[in-house]
Amino acid sequence: MKLSAFRKFLPLFDRVLVERLMAETKTKGGIMLPDKAQGKVLQATVVAVGPGAINQKGVVQPLSVKVGEKVLLPEYGGTKVVLEDKDYFLFRDGDILGKYVE
Amino acid sequence: MKLSAFRKFLPLFDRVLVERLMAETKTKGGIMLPDKAQGKVLQATVVAVGPGAINQKGVVQPLSVKVGEKVLLPEYGGTKVVLEDKDYFLFRDGDILGKYVE
Amino acid sequence: MKLSAFRKFLPLFDRVLVERLMAETKTKGGIMLPDKAQGKVLQATVVAVGPGAINQKGVVQPLSVKVGEKVLLPEYGGTKVVLEDKDYFLFRDGDILGKYVE
Amino acid sequence: MKLSAFRKFLPLFDRVLVERLMAETKTKGGIMLPDKAQGKVLQATVVAVGPGAINQKGVVQPLSVKVGEKVLLPEYGGTKVVLEDKDYFLFRDGDILGKYVE
Amino acid sequence: MKLSAFRKFLPLFDRVLVERLMAETKTKGGIMLPDKAQGKVLQATVVAVGPGAINQKGVVQPLSVKVGEKVLLPEYGGTKVVLEDKDYFLFRDGDILGKYVE
Amino acid sequence: MKLSAFRKFLPLFDRVLVERLMAETKTKGGIMLPDKAQGKVLQATVVAVGPGAINQKGVVQPLSVKVGEKVLLPEYGGTKVVLEDKDYFLFRDGDILGKYVE
Amino acid sequence: MKLSAFRKFLPLFDRVLVERLMAETKTKGGIMLPDKAQGKVLQATVVAVGPGAINQKGVVQPLSVKVGEKVLLPEYGGTKVVLEDKDYFLFRDGDILGKYVE
């Protein structure tokens, strides 16, 4: 059964699957940015969340982000995951710095 | 009593025995991939699971994957185990990144 | 939806978002200080606070600083966060040395 | 009282005393293997088990293997113990990878 | 609001703000000691104390020193804090070696 | 009060005081072994035991060896203690590998 | 208020203040030992004890040595403290190897 037959990927424990937002291709003044200058995008959208980690008392700790939310990622860390030819990243809930709200 | 007389291998604690899926031998366009280019397959099927780790309260922590499920392995880690001349790998439940569901 | 549409940034867990006070540009005697001599400002204002970290019993630990308070930052550590073109810094509640009170 | 007067060796805490199975001296096809090519045997029989480790609550944690069971050892670790001129090895219960069952 | 408008600095958690006693400028025999020979003073007065650290049960742990007490500091560690042009030092309660009592 | 006036040495916490058995001076076949070839003796007799370590719940954890028992020491570790001109060694209860029983 | 006005030094938490016994200046046979050959004295008298450390449950853990007892110090560790021109040493209760009893 080839993997592509699978429609959903569930992260485990307290892992969060995110998709980075598109990099800004122009400066404020409208000048095109070369690829190298675009830098790593630290803003991302939550695509899937795990059930949560289990603490020492055996209780599942709910995650602090939900699918669809916009979050700020740390500069480093995260595991790249390729699903249906698209790049996603797995972060631990505790490593996500914060979220943007309306 | 030679080992081959044994029909089953039970991982201990929170270990999970997996068999990696076959590597893609062709590109999307149908071109044959040389062995070296095939890279390590990170998708695998769960073959056997341990009873679970025991937390500080002495309670067994059930595993988050079951036999038969398709999982995504981390790039590194895992212990190779040869059973009846086939390669399997042992991972800790907590190191498995996620699972693919219908 | 471009990030700027967001009006608020919520730090997660026990993170605190601060804005450093302006560096002193003159000595006590009124002499202008060159940029390099101004040094890093360790005093800052709290701009946003996370909900608090979760301890081993699953209980959320309230933070010890509030929005608007003046705090003393450690020399090192903290994560720079650019929001609407302004520099802010994220510190863990436990790393903030103290606060100034009326 | 010379040691040989002792008939039994009890491992302490969560230690497990094992005897490695005999190395295969021939290939599948019946060709004799030189000593060097025989490699370290990772399969072993449990000879004696400790009472179990004591967790933070002061409760003894029963071991997951029993005397007589066939187990799979990790590649590294273990302490060699010579008893009545025979080589045995001490492993922690938690380091034993799994066991073979009928 | 310039910092000097603040009259009080509250250390956070289990931090203790101390002021080192004056270094001895003369030997027992009354001979003047050059600066370099005066060495770091390890005796200090407690100037301000935090509310205490929070243990794993979420309970605040009261500090073991009070404002005004004379304490013995460890040789190393501590964070220098300049308040209204005077040098103070922040130590963790647990790092203070002992206190002098009448 | 000179130390020799003391008749007993009590190890503290979970420490165990042992005396190593005499090294074998002859081979099985009766040939005298030179000092260097005698190697470190890993078998020892328990001479004194501490009251036990205190676990996180404040409960004293009884030791797993008693005075007079024959034990197997690890290859490394232990603290040499000279009492009345004789060499003894202090080990933690948890580091002793096992004990020999009738 | 000069420090000498203080008559007592209280160690904090689980610290123990000890005074090392005098080094042996002669061999058994009565021959004078040069300073260098006298070695560090590991026997000492307990001069003052702290209230005890606080465990994770917030309970104070009583110390295992009392003022006046003779103890055996580890080879390394300890903090030198000069009080009224005499050398004392601070050790953690848990680092003291044992005590001598009548």
PDB file of N, CA, C and O in Angstrom, chain A residues 31-84:
ATOM      1  N   ILE A  31      11.294  46.379  -3.916  1.00  0.00           N
ATOM      2  CA  ILE A  31      12.443  45.862  -4.683  1.00  0.00           C
ATOM      3  C   ILE A  31      12.509  44.345  -4.525  1.00  0.00           C
ATOM      4  O   ILE A  31      12.349  43.830  -3.426  1.00  0.00           O
ATOM      5  N   MET A  32      12.708  43.618  -5.634  1.00  0.00           N
ATOM      6  CA  MET A  32      12.764  42.165  -5.603  1.00  0.00           C
ATOM      7  C   MET A  32      13.935  41.699  -4.743  1.00  0.00           C
ATOM      8  O   MET A  32      15.037  42.204  -4.830  1.00  0.00           O
ATOM      9  N   LEU A  33      13.693  40.688  -3.872  1.00  0.00           N
ATOM     10  CA  LEU A  33      14.746  40.128  -3.018  1.00  0.00           C
ATOM     11  C   LEU A  33      15.307  38.864  -3.658  1.00  0.00           C
ATOM     12  O   LEU A  33      14.545  37.960  -3.994  1.00  0.00           O
ATOM     13  N   PRO A  34      16.634  38.752  -3.835  1.00  0.00           N
ATOM     14  CA  PRO A  34      17.189  37.485  -4.345  1.00  0.00           C
ATOM     15  C   PRO A  34      16.952  36.373  -3.319  1.00  0.00           C
ATOM     16  O   PRO A  34      16.821  36.661  -2.135  1.00  0.00           O
ATOM     17  N   ASP A  35      16.869  35.118  -3.812  1.00  0.00           N
ATOM     18  CA  ASP A  35      16.554  34.000  -2.902  1.00  0.00           C
ATOM     19  C   ASP A  35      17.360  34.059  -1.612  1.00  0.00           C
ATOM     20  O   ASP A  35      16.818  34.071  -0.517  1.00  0.00           O
ATOM     21  N   LYS A  36      18.681  34.197  -1.782  1.00  0.00           N
ATOM     22  CA  LYS A  36      19.565  34.102  -0.607  1.00  0.00           C
ATOM     23  C   LYS A  36      19.203  35.145   0.449  1.00  0.00           C
ATOM     24  O   LYS A  36      19.279  34.911   1.637  1.00  0.00           O
ATOM     25  N   ALA A  37      18.735  36.271   0.043  1.00  0.00           N
ATOM     26  CA  ALA A  37      18.471  37.368   0.992  1.00  0.00           C
ATOM     27  C   ALA A  37      17.150  37.156   1.707  1.00  0.00           C
ATOM     28  O   ALA A  37      16.807  37.865   2.651  1.00  0.00           O
ATOM     29  N   GLN A  38      16.363  36.155   1.254  1.00  0.00           N
ATOM     30  CA  GLN A  38      15.011  36.046   1.829  1.00  0.00           C
ATOM     31  C   GLN A  38      15.043  35.450   3.239  1.00  0.00           C
ATOM     32  O   GLN A  38      14.146  35.592   4.012  1.00  0.00           O
ATOM     33  N   GLY A  39      16.097  34.708   3.587  1.00  0.00           N
ATOM     34  CA  GLY A  39      16.206  34.206   4.963  1.00  0.00           C
ATOM     35  C   GLY A  39      15.099  33.205   5.265  1.00  0.00           C
ATOM     36  O   GLY A  39      14.126  33.043   4.523  1.00  0.00           O
ATOM     37  N   LYS A  40      15.271  32.516   6.404  1.00  0.00           N
ATOM     38  CA  LYS A  40      14.329  31.448   6.791  1.00  0.00           C
ATOM     39  C   LYS A  40      13.088  32.113   7.379  1.00  0.00           C
ATOM     40  O   LYS A  40      13.194  33.015   8.234  1.00  0.00           O
ATOM     41  N   VAL A  41      11.912  31.665   6.957  1.00  0.00           N
ATOM     42  CA  VAL A  41      10.665  32.242   7.478  1.00  0.00           C
ATOM     43  C   VAL A  41      10.358  31.600   8.836  1.00  0.00           C
ATOM     44  O   VAL A  41      10.354  30.366   8.963  1.00  0.00           O
ATOM     45  N   LEU A  42      10.156  32.410   9.854  1.00  0.00           N
ATOM     46  CA  LEU A  42       9.886  31.876  11.192  1.00  0.00           C
ATOM     47  C   LEU A  42       8.390  31.876  11.513  1.00  0.00           C
ATOM     48  O   LEU A  42       7.979  31.410  12.564  1.00  0.00           O
ATOM     49  N   GLN A  43       7.589  32.428  10.624  1.00  0.00           N
ATOM     50  CA  GLN A  43       6.131  32.378  10.850  1.00  0.00           C
ATOM     51  C   GLN A  43       5.583  31.159  10.112  1.00  0.00           C
ATOM     52  O   GLN A  43       6.049  30.824   9.027  1.00  0.00           O
ATOM     53  N   ALA A  44       4.602  30.488  10.706  1.00  0.00           N
ATOM     54  CA  ALA A  44       4.082  29.267  10.073  1.00  0.00           C
ATOM     55  C   ALA A  44       2.640  29.030  10.502  1.00  0.00           C
ATOM     56  O   ALA A  44       2.154  29.642  11.465  1.00  0.00           O
ATOM     57  N   THR A  45       1.990  28.136   9.754  1.00  0.00           N
ATOM     58  CA  THR A  45       0.613  27.744  10.082  1.00  0.00           C
ATOM     59  C   THR A  45       0.623  26.325  10.619  1.00  0.00           C
ATOM     60  O   THR A  45       1.327  25.454  10.093  1.00  0.00           O
ATOM     61  N   VAL A  46      -0.146  26.086  11.672  1.00  0.00           N
ATOM     62  CA  VAL A  46      -0.241  24.741  12.254  1.00  0.00           C
ATOM     63  C   VAL A  46      -1.115  23.870  11.351  1.00  0.00           C
ATOM     64  O   VAL A  46      -2.244  24.237  11.025  1.00  0.00           O
ATOM     65  N   VAL A  47      -0.567  22.717  10.925  1.00  0.00           N
ATOM     66  CA  VAL A  47      -1.279  21.831   9.979  1.00  0.00           C
ATOM     67  C   VAL A  47      -1.852  20.604  10.706  1.00  0.00           C
ATOM     68  O   VAL A  47      -2.936  20.139  10.410  1.00  0.00           O
ATOM     69  N   ALA A  48      -1.111  20.104  11.713  1.00  0.00           N
ATOM     70  CA  ALA A  48      -1.610  18.943  12.486  1.00  0.00           C
ATOM     71  C   ALA A  48      -0.935  18.947  13.844  1.00  0.00           C
ATOM     72  O   ALA A  48       0.202  19.416  13.986  1.00  0.00           O
ATOM     73  N   VAL A  49      -1.661  18.442  14.852  1.00  0.00           N
ATOM     74  CA  VAL A  49      -1.097  18.421  16.204  1.00  0.00           C
ATOM     75  C   VAL A  49      -1.206  17.014  16.791  1.00  0.00           C
ATOM     76  O   VAL A  49      -2.149  16.283  16.493  1.00  0.00           O
ATOM     77  N   GLY A  50      -0.245  16.654  17.627  1.00  0.00           N
ATOM     78  CA  GLY A  50      -0.296  15.362  18.309  1.00  0.00           C
ATOM     79  C   GLY A  50      -1.285  15.415  19.467  1.00  0.00           C
ATOM     80  O   GLY A  50      -1.837  16.483  19.775  1.00  0.00           O
ATOM     81  N   PRO A  51      -1.483  14.284  20.136  1.00  0.00           N
ATOM     82  CA  PRO A  51      -2.433  14.212  21.262  1.00  0.00           C
ATOM     83  C   PRO A  51      -1.906  14.908  22.520  1.00  0.00           C
ATOM     84  O   PRO A  51      -2.643  15.226  23.428  1.00  0.00           O
ATOM     85  N   GLY A  52      -0.581  15.129  22.565  1.00  0.00           N
ATOM     86  CA  GLY A  52      -0.007  15.752  23.760  1.00  0.00           C
ATOM     87  C   GLY A  52       0.943  14.782  24.449  1.00  0.00           C
ATOM     88  O   GLY A  52       0.845  13.562  24.275  1.00  0.00           O
ATOM     89  N   ALA A  53       1.852  15.315  25.208  1.00  0.00           N
ATOM     90  CA  ALA A  53       2.817  14.476  25.925  1.00  0.00           C
ATOM     91  C   ALA A  53       2.155  13.963  27.207  1.00  0.00           C
ATOM     92  O   ALA A  53       1.150  14.517  27.664  1.00  0.00           O
ATOM     93  N   ILE A  54       2.730  12.907  27.772  1.00  0.00           N
ATOM     94  CA  ILE A  54       2.178  12.328  28.999  1.00  0.00           C
ATOM     95  C   ILE A  54       3.104  12.721  30.148  1.00  0.00           C
ATOM     96  O   ILE A  54       4.301  12.474  30.097  1.00  0.00           O
ATOM     97  N   ASN A  55       2.556  13.374  31.175  1.00  0.00           N
ATOM     98  CA  ASN A  55       3.454  13.811  32.259  1.00  0.00           C
ATOM     99  C   ASN A  55       3.706  12.664  33.231  1.00  0.00           C
ATOM    100  O   ASN A  55       3.209  11.552  33.053  1.00  0.00           O
ATOM    101  N   GLN A  56       4.472  12.957  34.263  1.00  0.00           N
ATOM    102  CA  GLN A  56       4.909  11.877  35.165  1.00  0.00           C
ATOM    103  C   GLN A  56       3.724  11.217  35.860  1.00  0.00           C
ATOM    104  O   GLN A  56       3.848  10.128  36.405  1.00  0.00           O
ATOM    105  N   LYS A  57       2.602  11.894  35.904  1.00  0.00           N
ATOM    106  CA  LYS A  57       1.439  11.285  36.590  1.00  0.00           C
ATOM    107  C   LYS A  57       0.603  10.472  35.598  1.00  0.00           C
ATOM    108  O   LYS A  57      -0.482  10.024  35.923  1.00  0.00           O
ATOM    109  N   GLY A  58       1.125  10.335  34.358  1.00  0.00           N
ATOM    110  CA  GLY A  58       0.383   9.552  33.371  1.00  0.00           C
ATOM    111  C   GLY A  58      -0.756  10.349  32.746  1.00  0.00           C
ATOM    112  O   GLY A  58      -1.617   9.801  32.052  1.00  0.00           O
ATOM    113  N   VAL A  59      -0.782  11.667  32.975  1.00  0.00           N
ATOM    114  CA  VAL A  59      -1.871  12.504  32.440  1.00  0.00           C
ATOM    115  C   VAL A  59      -1.400  13.157  31.144  1.00  0.00           C
ATOM    116  O   VAL A  59      -0.271  13.669  31.070  1.00  0.00           O
ATOM    117  N   VAL A  60      -2.257  13.125  30.101  1.00  0.00           N
ATOM    118  CA  VAL A  60      -1.896  13.739  28.822  1.00  0.00           C
ATOM    119  C   VAL A  60      -1.999  15.255  28.948  1.00  0.00           C
ATOM    120  O   VAL A  60      -2.997  15.789  29.420  1.00  0.00           O
ATOM    121  N   GLN A  61      -0.939  15.946  28.553  1.00  0.00           N
ATOM    122  CA  GLN A  61      -0.857  17.404  28.629  1.00  0.00           C
ATOM    123  C   GLN A  61      -1.368  18.004  27.329  1.00  0.00           C
ATOM    124  O   GLN A  61      -0.712  17.864  26.301  1.00  0.00           O
ATOM    125  N   PRO A  62      -2.532  18.669  27.286  1.00  0.00           N
ATOM    126  CA  PRO A  62      -3.047  19.227  26.021  1.00  0.00           C
ATOM    127  C   PRO A  62      -2.056  20.231  25.427  1.00  0.00           C
ATOM    128  O   PRO A  62      -1.312  20.900  26.148  1.00  0.00           O
ATOM    129  N   LEU A  63      -2.043  20.326  24.090  1.00  0.00           N
ATOM    130  CA  LEU A  63      -1.122  21.250  23.420  1.00  0.00           C
ATOM    131  C   LEU A  63      -1.637  22.682  23.538  1.00  0.00           C
ATOM    132  O   LEU A  63      -2.810  22.917  23.823  1.00  0.00           O
ATOM    133  N   SER A  64      -0.728  23.654  23.286  1.00  0.00           N
ATOM    134  CA  SER A  64      -1.140  25.066  23.455  1.00  0.00           C
ATOM    135  C   SER A  64      -1.412  25.721  22.099  1.00  0.00           C
ATOM    136  O   SER A  64      -1.652  26.924  22.040  1.00  0.00           O
ATOM    137  N   VAL A  65      -1.306  24.944  21.008  1.00  0.00           N
ATOM    138  CA  VAL A  65      -1.643  25.520  19.692  1.00  0.00           C
ATOM    139  C   VAL A  65      -2.643  24.598  18.994  1.00  0.00           C
ATOM    140  O   VAL A  65      -2.687  23.396  19.275  1.00  0.00           O
ATOM    141  N   LYS A  66      -3.450  25.201  18.085  1.00  0.00           N
ATOM    142  CA  LYS A  66      -4.460  24.421  17.376  1.00  0.00           C
ATOM    143  C   LYS A  66      -4.210  24.500  15.868  1.00  0.00           C
ATOM    144  O   LYS A  66      -3.539  25.444  15.383  1.00  0.00           O
ATOM    145  N   VAL A  67      -4.828  23.548  15.117  1.00  0.00           N
ATOM    146  CA  VAL A  67      -4.693  23.553  13.663  1.00  0.00           C
ATOM    147  C   VAL A  67      -5.246  24.871  13.123  1.00  0.00           C
ATOM    148  O   VAL A  67      -6.278  25.365  13.582  1.00  0.00           O
ATOM    149  N   GLY A  68      -4.489  25.487  12.224  1.00  0.00           N
ATOM    150  CA  GLY A  68      -4.953  26.731  11.592  1.00  0.00           C
ATOM    151  C   GLY A  68      -4.340  27.972  12.213  1.00  0.00           C
ATOM    152  O   GLY A  68      -4.286  29.040  11.608  1.00  0.00           O
ATOM    153  N   GLU A  69      -3.804  27.857  13.431  1.00  0.00           N
ATOM    154  CA  GLU A  69      -3.247  29.049  14.085  1.00  0.00           C
ATOM    155  C   GLU A  69      -1.916  29.452  13.443  1.00  0.00           C
ATOM    156  O   GLU A  69      -1.175  28.607  12.931  1.00  0.00           O
ATOM    157  N   LYS A  70      -1.600  30.735  13.545  1.00  0.00           N
ATOM    158  CA  LYS A  70      -0.328  31.262  13.028  1.00  0.00           C
ATOM    159  C   LYS A  70       0.639  31.311  14.216  1.00  0.00           C
ATOM    160  O   LYS A  70       0.305  31.875  15.267  1.00  0.00           O
ATOM    161  N   VAL A  71       1.826  30.746  14.045  1.00  0.00           N
ATOM    162  CA  VAL A  71       2.772  30.669  15.172  1.00  0.00           C
ATOM    163  C   VAL A  71       4.129  31.222  14.775  1.00  0.00           C
ATOM    164  O   VAL A  71       4.437  31.362  13.593  1.00  0.00           O
ATOM    165  N   LEU A  72       4.919  31.524  15.812  1.00  0.00           N
ATOM    166  CA  LEU A  72       6.294  31.989  15.606  1.00  0.00           C
ATOM    167  C   LEU A  72       7.238  30.863  16.008  1.00  0.00           C
ATOM    168  O   LEU A  72       7.189  30.360  17.150  1.00  0.00           O
ATOM    169  N   LEU A  73       8.086  30.414  15.061  1.00  0.00           N
ATOM    170  CA  LEU A  73       8.991  29.287  15.308  1.00  0.00           C
ATOM    171  C   LEU A  73      10.327  29.798  15.845  1.00  0.00           C
ATOM    172  O   LEU A  73      10.728  30.925  15.551  1.00  0.00           O
ATOM    173  N   PRO A  74      11.034  28.962  16.595  1.00  0.00           N
ATOM    174  CA  PRO A  74      12.392  29.328  16.987  1.00  0.00           C
ATOM    175  C   PRO A  74      13.303  29.278  15.758  1.00  0.00           C
ATOM    176  O   PRO A  74      12.990  28.615  14.775  1.00  0.00           O
ATOM    177  N   GLU A  75      14.447  29.987  15.871  1.00  0.00           N
ATOM    178  CA  GLU A  75      15.397  30.063  14.749  1.00  0.00           C
ATOM    179  C   GLU A  75      15.893  28.662  14.363  1.00  0.00           C
ATOM    180  O   GLU A  75      16.078  28.343  13.196  1.00  0.00           O
ATOM    181  N   TYR A  76      16.163  27.861  15.388  1.00  0.00           N
ATOM    182  CA  TYR A  76      16.771  26.551  15.118  1.00  0.00           C
ATOM    183  C   TYR A  76      15.826  25.428  15.539  1.00  0.00           C
ATOM    184  O   TYR A  76      14.820  25.656  16.181  1.00  0.00           O
ATOM    185  N   GLY A  77      16.203  24.179  15.225  1.00  0.00           N
ATOM    186  CA  GLY A  77      15.416  23.019  15.655  1.00  0.00           C
ATOM    187  C   GLY A  77      14.350  22.677  14.624  1.00  0.00           C
ATOM    188  O   GLY A  77      14.324  23.215  13.516  1.00  0.00           O
ATOM    189  N   GLY A  78      13.512  21.717  14.955  1.00  0.00           N
ATOM    190  CA  GLY A  78      12.476  21.276  14.017  1.00  0.00           C
ATOM    191  C   GLY A  78      13.008  20.170  13.120  1.00  0.00           C
ATOM    192  O   GLY A  78      14.213  20.105  12.836  1.00  0.00           O
ATOM    193  N   THR A  79      12.113  19.275  12.690  1.00  0.00           N
ATOM    194  CA  THR A  79      12.484  18.157  11.800  1.00  0.00           C
ATOM    195  C   THR A  79      11.702  18.292  10.502  1.00  0.00           C
ATOM    196  O   THR A  79      10.484  18.424  10.524  1.00  0.00           O
ATOM    197  N   LYS A  80      12.441  18.272   9.350  1.00  0.00           N
ATOM    198  CA  LYS A  80      11.752  18.431   8.071  1.00  0.00           C
ATOM    199  C   LYS A  80      11.032  17.125   7.726  1.00  0.00           C
ATOM    200  O   LYS A  80      11.592  16.039   7.902  1.00  0.00           O
ATOM    201  N   VAL A  81       9.789  17.253   7.273  1.00  0.00           N
ATOM    202  CA  VAL A  81       8.998  16.080   6.880  1.00  0.00           C
ATOM    203  C   VAL A  81       8.401  16.370   5.506  1.00  0.00           C
ATOM    204  O   VAL A  81       7.763  17.412   5.323  1.00  0.00           O
ATOM    205  N   VAL A  82       8.667  15.490   4.538  1.00  0.00           N
ATOM    206  CA  VAL A  82       8.126  15.697   3.187  1.00  0.00           C
ATOM    207  C   VAL A  82       6.863  14.840   3.054  1.00  0.00           C
ATOM    208  O   VAL A  82       6.917  13.623   3.207  1.00  0.00           O
ATOM    209  N   LEU A  83       5.739  15.503   2.838  1.00  0.00           N
ATOM    210  CA  LEU A  83       4.473  14.779   2.672  1.00  0.00           C
ATOM    211  C   LEU A  83       3.879  15.197   1.332  1.00  0.00           C
ATOM    212  O   LEU A  83       3.656  16.391   1.099  1.00  0.00           O
ATOM    213  N   GLU A  84       3.641  14.215   0.461  1.00  0.00           N
ATOM    214  CA  GLU A  84       3.100  14.476  -0.880  1.00  0.00           C
ATOM    215  C   GLU A  84       3.886  15.643  -1.524  1.00  0.00           C
ATOM    216  O   GLU A  84       3.315  16.649  -1.945  1.00  0.00           O
TER     217      GLU A  84
END
